[in-house]
PDB file of C-alpha atoms in Angstrom:
ATOM      1  CA  GLY A   1     -37.201  -1.690 -67.396  1.00 29.00           C
ATOM      2  CA  GLU A   2     -36.415   0.029 -64.146  1.00 34.00           C
ATOM      3  CA  SER A   3     -32.860  -0.282 -62.972  1.00 43.00           C
ATOM      4  CA  VAL A   4     -30.194   1.081 -60.738  1.00 54.00           C
ATOM      5  CA  GLY A   5     -27.071   2.185 -62.513  1.00 51.00           C
ATOM      6  CA  LEU A   6     -23.867   4.109 -62.138  1.00 45.00           C
ATOM      7  CA  HIS A   7     -22.664   6.878 -64.423  1.00 48.00           C
ATOM      8  CA  LEU A   8     -18.962   5.935 -64.574  1.00 52.00           C
ATOM      9  CA  PRO A   9     -17.380   2.510 -64.445  1.00 83.00           C
ATOM     10  CA  THR A  10     -14.003   3.862 -63.230  1.00 91.00           C
ATOM     11  CA  LEU A  11     -13.090   6.919 -61.181  1.00 93.00           C
ATOM     12  CA  SER A  12      -9.477   7.922 -60.558  1.00 94.00           C
ATOM     13  CA  VAL A  13      -8.675  10.487 -57.854  1.00 95.00           C
ATOM     14  CA  GLN A  14      -5.575  11.785 -56.129  1.00 96.00           C
ATOM     15  CA  GLU A  15      -4.927  10.705 -52.587  1.00 96.00           C
ATOM     16  CA  GLY A  16      -6.263  13.350 -50.235  1.00 96.00           C
ATOM     17  CA  ASP A  17      -8.847  14.670 -52.682  1.00 96.00           C
ATOM     18  CA  ASN A  18     -12.582  14.204 -52.291  1.00 96.00           C
ATOM     19  CA  SER A  19     -14.335  11.551 -54.356  1.00 96.00           C
ATOM     20  CA  ILE A  20     -17.871  11.685 -55.654  1.00 96.00           C
ATOM     21  CA  ILE A  21     -19.536   8.556 -56.978  1.00 95.00           C
ATOM     22  CA  ASN A  22     -22.890   8.922 -58.676  1.00 93.00           C
ATOM     23  CA  CYS A  23     -25.859   6.658 -59.087  1.00 93.00           C
ATOM     24  CA  ALA A  24     -29.085   7.027 -61.042  1.00 91.00           C
ATOM     25  CA  TYR A  25     -32.218   5.122 -60.243  1.00 87.00           C
ATOM     26  CA  SER A  26     -35.434   4.929 -62.159  1.00 78.00           C
ATOM     27  CA  ASN A  27     -37.906   3.400 -59.697  1.00 84.00           C
ATOM     28  CA  SER A  28     -39.794   6.280 -58.112  1.00 86.00           C
ATOM     29  CA  ALA A  29     -41.231   3.864 -55.537  1.00 85.00           C
ATOM     30  CA  SER A  30     -37.805   3.119 -54.053  1.00 88.00           C
ATOM     31  CA  ASP A  31     -37.701   4.259 -50.465  1.00 88.00           C
ATOM     32  CA  TYR A  32     -34.355   3.054 -49.201  1.00 91.00           C
ATOM     33  CA  PHE A  33     -30.858   3.247 -50.658  1.00 94.00           C
ATOM     34  CA  ILE A  34     -27.548   1.764 -49.640  1.00 94.00           C
ATOM     35  CA  TRP A  35     -23.954   2.207 -50.633  1.00 96.00           C
ATOM     36  CA  TYR A  36     -21.607  -0.770 -50.475  1.00 96.00           C
ATOM     37  CA  LYS A  37     -17.851  -1.049 -50.887  1.00 97.00           C
ATOM     38  CA  GLN A  38     -16.340  -4.223 -52.285  1.00 95.00           C
ATOM     39  CA  GLU A  39     -12.632  -4.856 -52.082  1.00 94.00           C
ATOM     40  CA  SER A  40     -10.935  -7.514 -54.143  1.00 91.00           C
ATOM     41  CA  GLY A  41     -11.615 -10.995 -52.792  1.00 90.00           C
ATOM     42  CA  LYS A  42     -14.224  -9.814 -50.319  1.00 93.00           C
ATOM     43  CA  GLY A  43     -17.955  -9.428 -50.156  1.00 95.00           C
ATOM     44  CA  PRO A  44     -19.771  -6.079 -50.281  1.00 95.00           C
ATOM     45  CA  GLN A  45     -19.327  -4.073 -47.110  1.00 95.00           C
ATOM     46  CA  PHE A  46     -22.060  -1.714 -45.905  1.00 95.00           C
ATOM     47  CA  ILE A  47     -20.976   1.937 -45.924  1.00 96.00           C
ATOM     48  CA  ILE A  48     -24.028   4.099 -45.408  1.00 97.00           C
ATOM     49  CA  ASP A  49     -27.743   4.110 -46.094  1.00 95.00           C
ATOM     50  CA  ILE A  50     -30.452   6.699 -46.530  1.00 96.00           C
ATOM     51  CA  ARG A  51     -34.222   6.637 -46.507  1.00 93.00           C
ATOM     52  CA  SER A  52     -36.332   8.498 -49.015  1.00 92.00           C
ATOM     53  CA  ASN A  53     -37.563  10.956 -46.386  1.00 94.00           C
ATOM     54  CA  MET A  54     -34.039  12.357 -46.122  1.00 96.00           C
ATOM     55  CA  ASP A  55     -31.860  14.366 -48.529  1.00 97.00           C
ATOM     56  CA  LYS A  56     -28.521  13.934 -46.864  1.00 98.00           C
ATOM     57  CA  ARG A  57     -26.822  11.702 -44.375  1.00 98.00           C
ATOM     58  CA  GLN A  58     -23.297  11.821 -43.060  1.00 97.00           C
ATOM     59  CA  GLY A  59     -21.020   9.155 -41.701  1.00 95.00           C
ATOM     60  CA  GLN A  60     -17.353   9.001 -40.963  1.00 93.00           C
ATOM     61  CA  ARG A  61     -15.686  10.674 -44.003  1.00 96.00           C
ATOM     62  CA  VAL A  62     -18.682   9.757 -46.164  1.00 98.00           C
ATOM     63  CA  THR A  63     -21.819  11.633 -47.131  1.00 98.00           C
ATOM     64  CA  VAL A  64     -24.752  10.339 -49.126  1.00 98.00           C
ATOM     65  CA  LEU A  65     -26.979  12.768 -50.993  1.00 98.00           C
ATOM     66  CA  LEU A  66     -30.379  11.861 -52.358  1.00 97.00           C
ATOM     67  CA  ASN A  67     -32.155  13.955 -54.987  1.00 96.00           C
ATOM     68  CA  LYS A  68     -35.569  12.443 -55.492  1.00 93.00           C
ATOM     69  CA  THR A  69     -36.545  15.022 -58.100  1.00 93.00           C
ATOM     70  CA  VAL A  70     -34.003  13.717 -60.581  1.00 93.00           C
ATOM     71  CA  LYS A  71     -33.682  10.251 -59.010  1.00 93.00           C
ATOM     72  CA  HIS A  72     -30.039  10.649 -58.260  1.00 94.00           C
ATOM     73  CA  LEU A  73     -27.894   9.322 -55.444  1.00 95.00           C
ATOM     74  CA  SER A  74     -24.290  10.194 -54.723  1.00 97.00           C
ATOM     75  CA  LEU A  75     -21.574   9.092 -52.337  1.00 97.00           C
ATOM     76  CA  GLN A  76     -18.960  11.598 -51.299  1.00 98.00           C
ATOM     77  CA  ILE A  77     -15.745  10.391 -49.696  1.00 98.00           C
ATOM     78  CA  ALA A  78     -13.656  13.067 -48.026  1.00 97.00           C
ATOM     79  CA  ALA A  79      -9.844  13.041 -48.034  1.00 97.00           C
ATOM     80  CA  THR A  80      -9.572   9.849 -50.042  1.00 97.00           C
ATOM     81  CA  GLN A  81      -7.078   7.299 -48.763  1.00 96.00           C
ATOM     82  CA  PRO A  82      -5.400   4.317 -50.464  1.00 95.00           C
ATOM     83  CA  GLY A  83      -7.675   2.005 -48.487  1.00 95.00           C
ATOM     84  CA  ASP A  84     -10.659   3.528 -50.253  1.00 97.00           C
ATOM     85  CA  SER A  85      -9.690   1.785 -53.482  1.00 96.00           C
ATOM     86  CA  ALA A  86     -12.541  -0.593 -54.238  1.00 96.00           C
ATOM     87  CA  VAL A  87     -15.688  -1.044 -56.278  1.00 94.00           C
ATOM     88  CA  TYR A  88     -18.621   0.937 -54.932  1.00 96.00           C
ATOM     89  CA  PHE A  89     -22.219  -0.186 -55.488  1.00 91.00           C
ATOM     90  CA  CYS A  90     -25.427   1.637 -54.915  1.00 93.00           C
ATOM     91  CA  ALA A  91     -28.504  -0.442 -54.246  1.00 92.00           C
ATOM     92  CA  GLU A  92     -32.168   0.347 -53.884  1.00 90.00           C
ATOM     93  CA  ASN A  93     -34.929  -1.290 -51.955  1.00 84.00           C
ATOM     94  CA  MET A  94     -38.226  -0.775 -53.666  1.00 71.00           C
ATOM     95  CA  GLY A  95     -41.161   0.683 -51.822  1.00 55.00           C
ATOM     96  CA  GLY A  96     -43.595  -1.219 -49.658  1.00 46.00           C
ATOM     97  CA  GLY A  97     -41.616  -1.515 -46.473  1.00 43.00           C
ATOM     98  CA  GLY A  98     -39.069  -3.898 -47.851  1.00 43.00           C
ATOM     99  CA  ALA A  99     -38.450  -6.041 -50.862  1.00 45.00           C
ATOM    100  CA  ASP A 100     -37.069  -9.453 -51.565  1.00 58.00           C
ATOM    101  CA  GLY A 101     -33.480  -8.343 -51.687  1.00 65.00           C
ATOM    102  CA  LEU A 102     -31.847  -5.314 -53.145  1.00 79.00           C
ATOM    103  CA  THR A 103     -31.411  -4.165 -56.731  1.00 85.00           C
ATOM    104  CA  PHE A 104     -27.786  -3.306 -57.371  1.00 87.00           C
ATOM    105  CA  GLY A 105     -25.988  -1.172 -59.891  1.00 85.00           C
ATOM    106  CA  LYS A 106     -22.975  -2.473 -61.751  1.00 83.00           C
ATOM    107  CA  GLY A 107     -20.490  -0.605 -59.602  1.00 89.00           C
ATOM    108  CA  THR A 108     -17.827   2.077 -59.957  1.00 92.00           C
ATOM    109  CA  HIS A 109     -14.179   1.181 -59.527  1.00 93.00           C
ATOM    110  CA  LEU A 110     -12.502   3.880 -57.451  1.00 96.00           C
ATOM    111  CA  ILE A 111      -8.753   4.124 -58.036  1.00 95.00           C
ATOM    112  CA  ILE A 112      -6.584   6.226 -55.724  1.00 95.00           C
ATOM    113  CA  GLN A 113      -3.530   7.812 -57.288  1.00 92.00           C
ATOM    114  CA  PRO A 114      -0.583   8.440 -54.908  1.00 88.00           C
TER     115      PRO A 114
ATOM    116  CA  GLU B   1     -15.114 -10.144 -39.047  1.00 50.00           C
ATOM    117  CA  THR B   2     -18.252  -9.636 -41.099  1.00 56.00           C
ATOM    118  CA  GLY B   3     -20.650 -11.652 -38.975  1.00 94.00           C
ATOM    119  CA  VAL B   4     -21.547 -13.699 -42.052  1.00 97.00           C
ATOM    120  CA  THR B   5     -19.277 -16.649 -42.761  1.00 97.00           C
ATOM    121  CA  GLN B   6     -19.256 -18.607 -46.005  1.00 98.00           C
ATOM    122  CA  THR B   7     -17.534 -21.902 -46.722  1.00 98.00           C
ATOM    123  CA  PRO B   8     -15.748 -22.983 -48.746  1.00 97.00           C
ATOM    124  CA  ARG B   9     -14.071 -19.815 -50.054  1.00 97.00           C
ATOM    125  CA  HIS B  10     -13.154 -21.527 -53.309  1.00 97.00           C
ATOM    126  CA  LEU B  11     -14.699 -24.520 -55.048  1.00 96.00           C
ATOM    127  CA  VAL B  12     -13.810 -26.235 -58.299  1.00 95.00           C
ATOM    128  CA  MET B  13     -16.177 -28.898 -59.501  1.00 93.00           C
ATOM    129  CA  GLY B  14     -17.075 -30.842 -62.587  1.00 91.00           C
ATOM    130  CA  MET B  15     -20.457 -30.611 -64.226  1.00 89.00           C
ATOM    131  CA  THR B  16     -21.532 -33.988 -62.858  1.00 89.00           C
ATOM    132  CA  ASN B  17     -20.509 -33.324 -59.262  1.00 89.00           C
ATOM    133  CA  LYS B  18     -22.738 -32.521 -56.324  1.00 94.00           C
ATOM    134  CA  LYS B  19     -21.543 -30.000 -53.766  1.00 96.00           C
ATOM    135  CA  SER B  20     -22.984 -27.616 -51.197  1.00 97.00           C
ATOM    136  CA  LEU B  21     -22.192 -24.066 -50.179  1.00 98.00           C
ATOM    137  CA  LYS B  22     -22.662 -23.085 -46.564  1.00 98.00           C
ATOM    138  CA  CYS B  23     -23.483 -19.763 -44.968  1.00 98.00           C
ATOM    139  CA  GLU B  24     -23.727 -18.950 -41.280  1.00 98.00           C
ATOM    140  CA  GLN B  25     -24.642 -15.628 -39.731  1.00 97.00           C
ATOM    141  CA  HIS B  26     -23.916 -14.571 -36.162  1.00 95.00           C
ATOM    142  CA  LEU B  27     -25.953 -11.366 -36.215  1.00 95.00           C
ATOM    143  CA  GLY B  28     -29.288 -12.622 -34.937  1.00 94.00           C
ATOM    144  CA  HIS B  29     -30.952 -11.821 -38.251  1.00 94.00           C
ATOM    145  CA  ASN B  30     -34.092 -13.492 -39.539  1.00 93.00           C
ATOM    146  CA  ALA B  31     -33.690 -13.075 -43.300  1.00 92.00           C
ATOM    147  CA  MET B  32     -30.997 -14.663 -45.431  1.00 94.00           C
ATOM    148  CA  TYR B  33     -30.212 -14.311 -49.115  1.00 93.00           C
ATOM    149  CA  TRP B  34     -28.223 -15.938 -51.887  1.00 95.00           C
ATOM    150  CA  TYR B  35     -26.772 -13.733 -54.641  1.00 95.00           C
ATOM    151  CA  LYS B  36     -24.747 -14.530 -57.738  1.00 95.00           C
ATOM    152  CA  GLN B  37     -22.011 -12.128 -58.799  1.00 94.00           C
ATOM    153  CA  SER B  38     -20.620 -12.532 -62.304  1.00 91.00           C
ATOM    154  CA  ALA B  39     -17.923 -10.417 -63.909  1.00 83.00           C
ATOM    155  CA  LYS B  40     -19.160  -7.043 -65.180  1.00 73.00           C
ATOM    156  CA  LYS B  41     -22.743  -7.703 -64.077  1.00 82.00           C
ATOM    157  CA  PRO B  42     -24.727  -6.442 -61.118  1.00 86.00           C
ATOM    158  CA  LEU B  43     -25.398  -8.751 -58.229  1.00 90.00           C
ATOM    159  CA  GLU B  44     -28.290 -11.061 -59.034  1.00 90.00           C
ATOM    160  CA  LEU B  45     -30.670 -12.106 -56.295  1.00 89.00           C
ATOM    161  CA  MET B  46     -31.299 -15.848 -56.299  1.00 93.00           C
ATOM    162  CA  PHE B  47     -33.200 -16.834 -53.161  1.00 92.00           C
ATOM    163  CA  VAL B  48     -34.639 -15.201 -50.071  1.00 91.00           C
ATOM    164  CA  TYR B  49     -35.533 -16.839 -46.764  1.00 92.00           C
ATOM    165  CA  ASN B  50     -37.431 -15.063 -44.025  1.00 88.00           C
ATOM    166  CA  PHE B  51     -37.825 -16.839 -40.673  1.00 88.00           C
ATOM    167  CA  LYS B  52     -36.696 -20.066 -42.376  1.00 85.00           C
ATOM    168  CA  GLU B  53     -39.387 -19.823 -45.059  1.00 86.00           C
ATOM    169  CA  GLN B  54     -38.447 -19.329 -48.677  1.00 85.00           C
ATOM    170  CA  THR B  55     -40.107 -16.174 -49.920  1.00 82.00           C
ATOM    171  CA  GLU B  56     -38.401 -15.671 -53.243  1.00 75.00           C
ATOM    172  CA  ASN B  57     -37.022 -17.825 -56.022  1.00 76.00           C
ATOM    173  CA  ASN B  58     -35.832 -15.436 -58.668  1.00 75.00           C
ATOM    174  CA  SER B  59     -36.253 -17.796 -61.657  1.00 85.00           C
ATOM    175  CA  VAL B  60     -33.230 -19.800 -60.625  1.00 93.00           C
ATOM    176  CA  PRO B  61     -32.631 -23.129 -62.437  1.00 94.00           C
ATOM    177  CA  SER B  62     -33.437 -26.232 -60.442  1.00 94.00           C
ATOM    178  CA  ARG B  63     -29.802 -27.308 -60.438  1.00 95.00           C
ATOM    179  CA  PHE B  64     -29.498 -24.807 -57.559  1.00 96.00           C
ATOM    180  CA  SER B  65     -31.372 -25.944 -54.461  1.00 96.00           C
ATOM    181  CA  PRO B  66     -31.414 -23.825 -51.299  1.00 96.00           C
ATOM    182  CA  GLU B  67     -31.960 -25.057 -47.771  1.00 96.00           C
ATOM    183  CA  CYS B  68     -32.496 -23.063 -44.598  1.00 96.00           C
ATOM    184  CA  PRO B  69     -32.663 -25.326 -41.526  1.00 95.00           C
ATOM    185  CA  ASN B  70     -32.741 -22.371 -39.106  1.00 94.00           C
ATOM    186  CA  SER B  71     -32.389 -18.595 -39.165  1.00 91.00           C
ATOM    187  CA  SER B  72     -28.621 -18.768 -38.743  1.00 95.00           C
ATOM    188  CA  HIS B  73     -27.743 -21.237 -41.479  1.00 97.00           C
ATOM    189  CA  LEU B  74     -28.278 -21.283 -45.213  1.00 97.00           C
ATOM    190  CA  PHE B  75     -27.103 -23.807 -47.761  1.00 98.00           C
ATOM    191  CA  LEU B  76     -26.970 -23.863 -51.530  1.00 98.00           C
ATOM    192  CA  HIS B  77     -26.904 -27.374 -52.962  1.00 97.00           C
ATOM    193  CA  LEU B  78     -25.394 -27.673 -56.407  1.00 96.00           C
ATOM    194  CA  HIS B  79     -25.760 -30.466 -58.952  1.00 94.00           C
ATOM    195  CA  THR B  80     -25.097 -30.847 -62.670  1.00 93.00           C
ATOM    196  CA  LEU B  81     -23.973 -27.250 -63.009  1.00 94.00           C
ATOM    197  CA  GLN B  82     -22.988 -25.602 -66.277  1.00 94.00           C
ATOM    198  CA  PRO B  83     -19.841 -23.615 -67.099  1.00 93.00           C
ATOM    199  CA  GLU B  84     -21.869 -20.384 -67.093  1.00 93.00           C
ATOM    200  CA  ASP B  85     -22.606 -21.003 -63.416  1.00 96.00           C
ATOM    201  CA  SER B  86     -19.009 -20.128 -62.588  1.00 96.00           C
ATOM    202  CA  ALA B  87     -19.250 -17.006 -60.428  1.00 96.00           C
ATOM    203  CA  LEU B  88     -18.924 -15.622 -56.927  1.00 97.00           C
ATOM    204  CA  TYR B  89     -21.852 -16.725 -54.763  1.00 98.00           C
ATOM    205  CA  LEU B  90     -22.621 -14.348 -51.949  1.00 97.00           C
ATOM    206  CA  CYS B  91     -24.728 -14.907 -48.883  1.00 97.00           C
ATOM    207  CA  ALA B  92     -26.283 -12.007 -46.993  1.00 95.00           C
ATOM    208  CA  SER B  93     -28.503 -11.525 -43.982  1.00 94.00           C
ATOM    209  CA  SER B  94     -30.716  -8.757 -42.644  1.00 92.00           C
ATOM    210  CA  GLN B  95     -32.977  -8.212 -39.673  1.00 90.00           C
ATOM    211  CA  ASP B  96     -35.937  -9.373 -41.754  1.00 81.00           C
ATOM    212  CA  ARG B  97     -37.122  -8.880 -45.304  1.00 75.00           C
ATOM    213  CA  ARG B  98     -39.742  -6.295 -44.426  1.00 70.00           C
ATOM    214  CA  SER B  99     -37.601  -3.737 -42.689  1.00 66.00           C
ATOM    215  CA  ASN B 100     -35.420  -1.187 -44.387  1.00 78.00           C
ATOM    216  CA  GLN B 101     -32.206  -2.370 -42.829  1.00 83.00           C
ATOM    217  CA  PRO B 102     -28.934  -3.040 -44.581  1.00 89.00           C
ATOM    218  CA  GLN B 103     -27.989  -6.504 -45.683  1.00 91.00           C
ATOM    219  CA  HIS B 104     -24.687  -7.800 -44.423  1.00 94.00           C
ATOM    220  CA  PHE B 105     -22.661  -9.950 -46.776  1.00 96.00           C
ATOM    221  CA  GLY B 106     -20.175 -12.756 -46.407  1.00 97.00           C
ATOM    222  CA  ASP B 107     -17.024 -12.881 -48.500  1.00 97.00           C
ATOM    223  CA  GLY B 108     -18.513 -15.380 -50.909  1.00 97.00           C
ATOM    224  CA  THR B 109     -17.605 -18.699 -52.460  1.00 98.00           C
ATOM    225  CA  ARG B 110     -15.702 -18.489 -55.724  1.00 97.00           C
ATOM    226  CA  LEU B 111     -17.144 -21.328 -57.814  1.00 97.00           C
ATOM    227  CA  SER B 112     -15.474 -22.652 -60.950  1.00 95.00           C
ATOM    228  CA  ILE B 113     -17.188 -25.265 -63.112  1.00 94.00           C
ATOM    229  CA  LEU B 114     -14.921 -27.362 -65.284  1.00 90.00           C
TER     230      LEU B 114
END
């Protein structure tokens, strides 16, 4: 079946380095994608989103890249800080101007090494 | 402050008990959602309400009963739950279910079934 997934369950990076978290999706009709960050004991927190008519979108220290040809989504975090340690989820909203909720991947646990 | 508040944060109940989870959003949104988050699994959509009307029941057992008295409040009534229902239950809201806008989550209720 169609699903949203993440390539790596755990990613360990040095503090100050850039982090790249990847996500593959299989539903070609998906037209909206979101990245969430979930810290221990908290709910998912919105980071950045991108619509399918865009290839790239930048926020504060974060960049999302969308490659529709290979159905790939990535989140880049610049100058990683200890506070970036969390589980990161990508989610897709299937086409049609909205869906009944989002389809989430399993998440990647980002670990920041001092 | 997430704008979405869930109570209680933790709940322990026996299989014969009846309890309710509460969610309140202060964002002026019109769509509200219940998700279940189990260990090592993606978030699972349970119910969707749009303008107080239930628009999605994602094959959820009848021992879970949602209620949405207005666009700001959402309840999840629980009765005769099973041990496998132990999980983090997350509430989210968005502008409405048709727009590609991010969902904003509460911090969840950690439910343990004895």
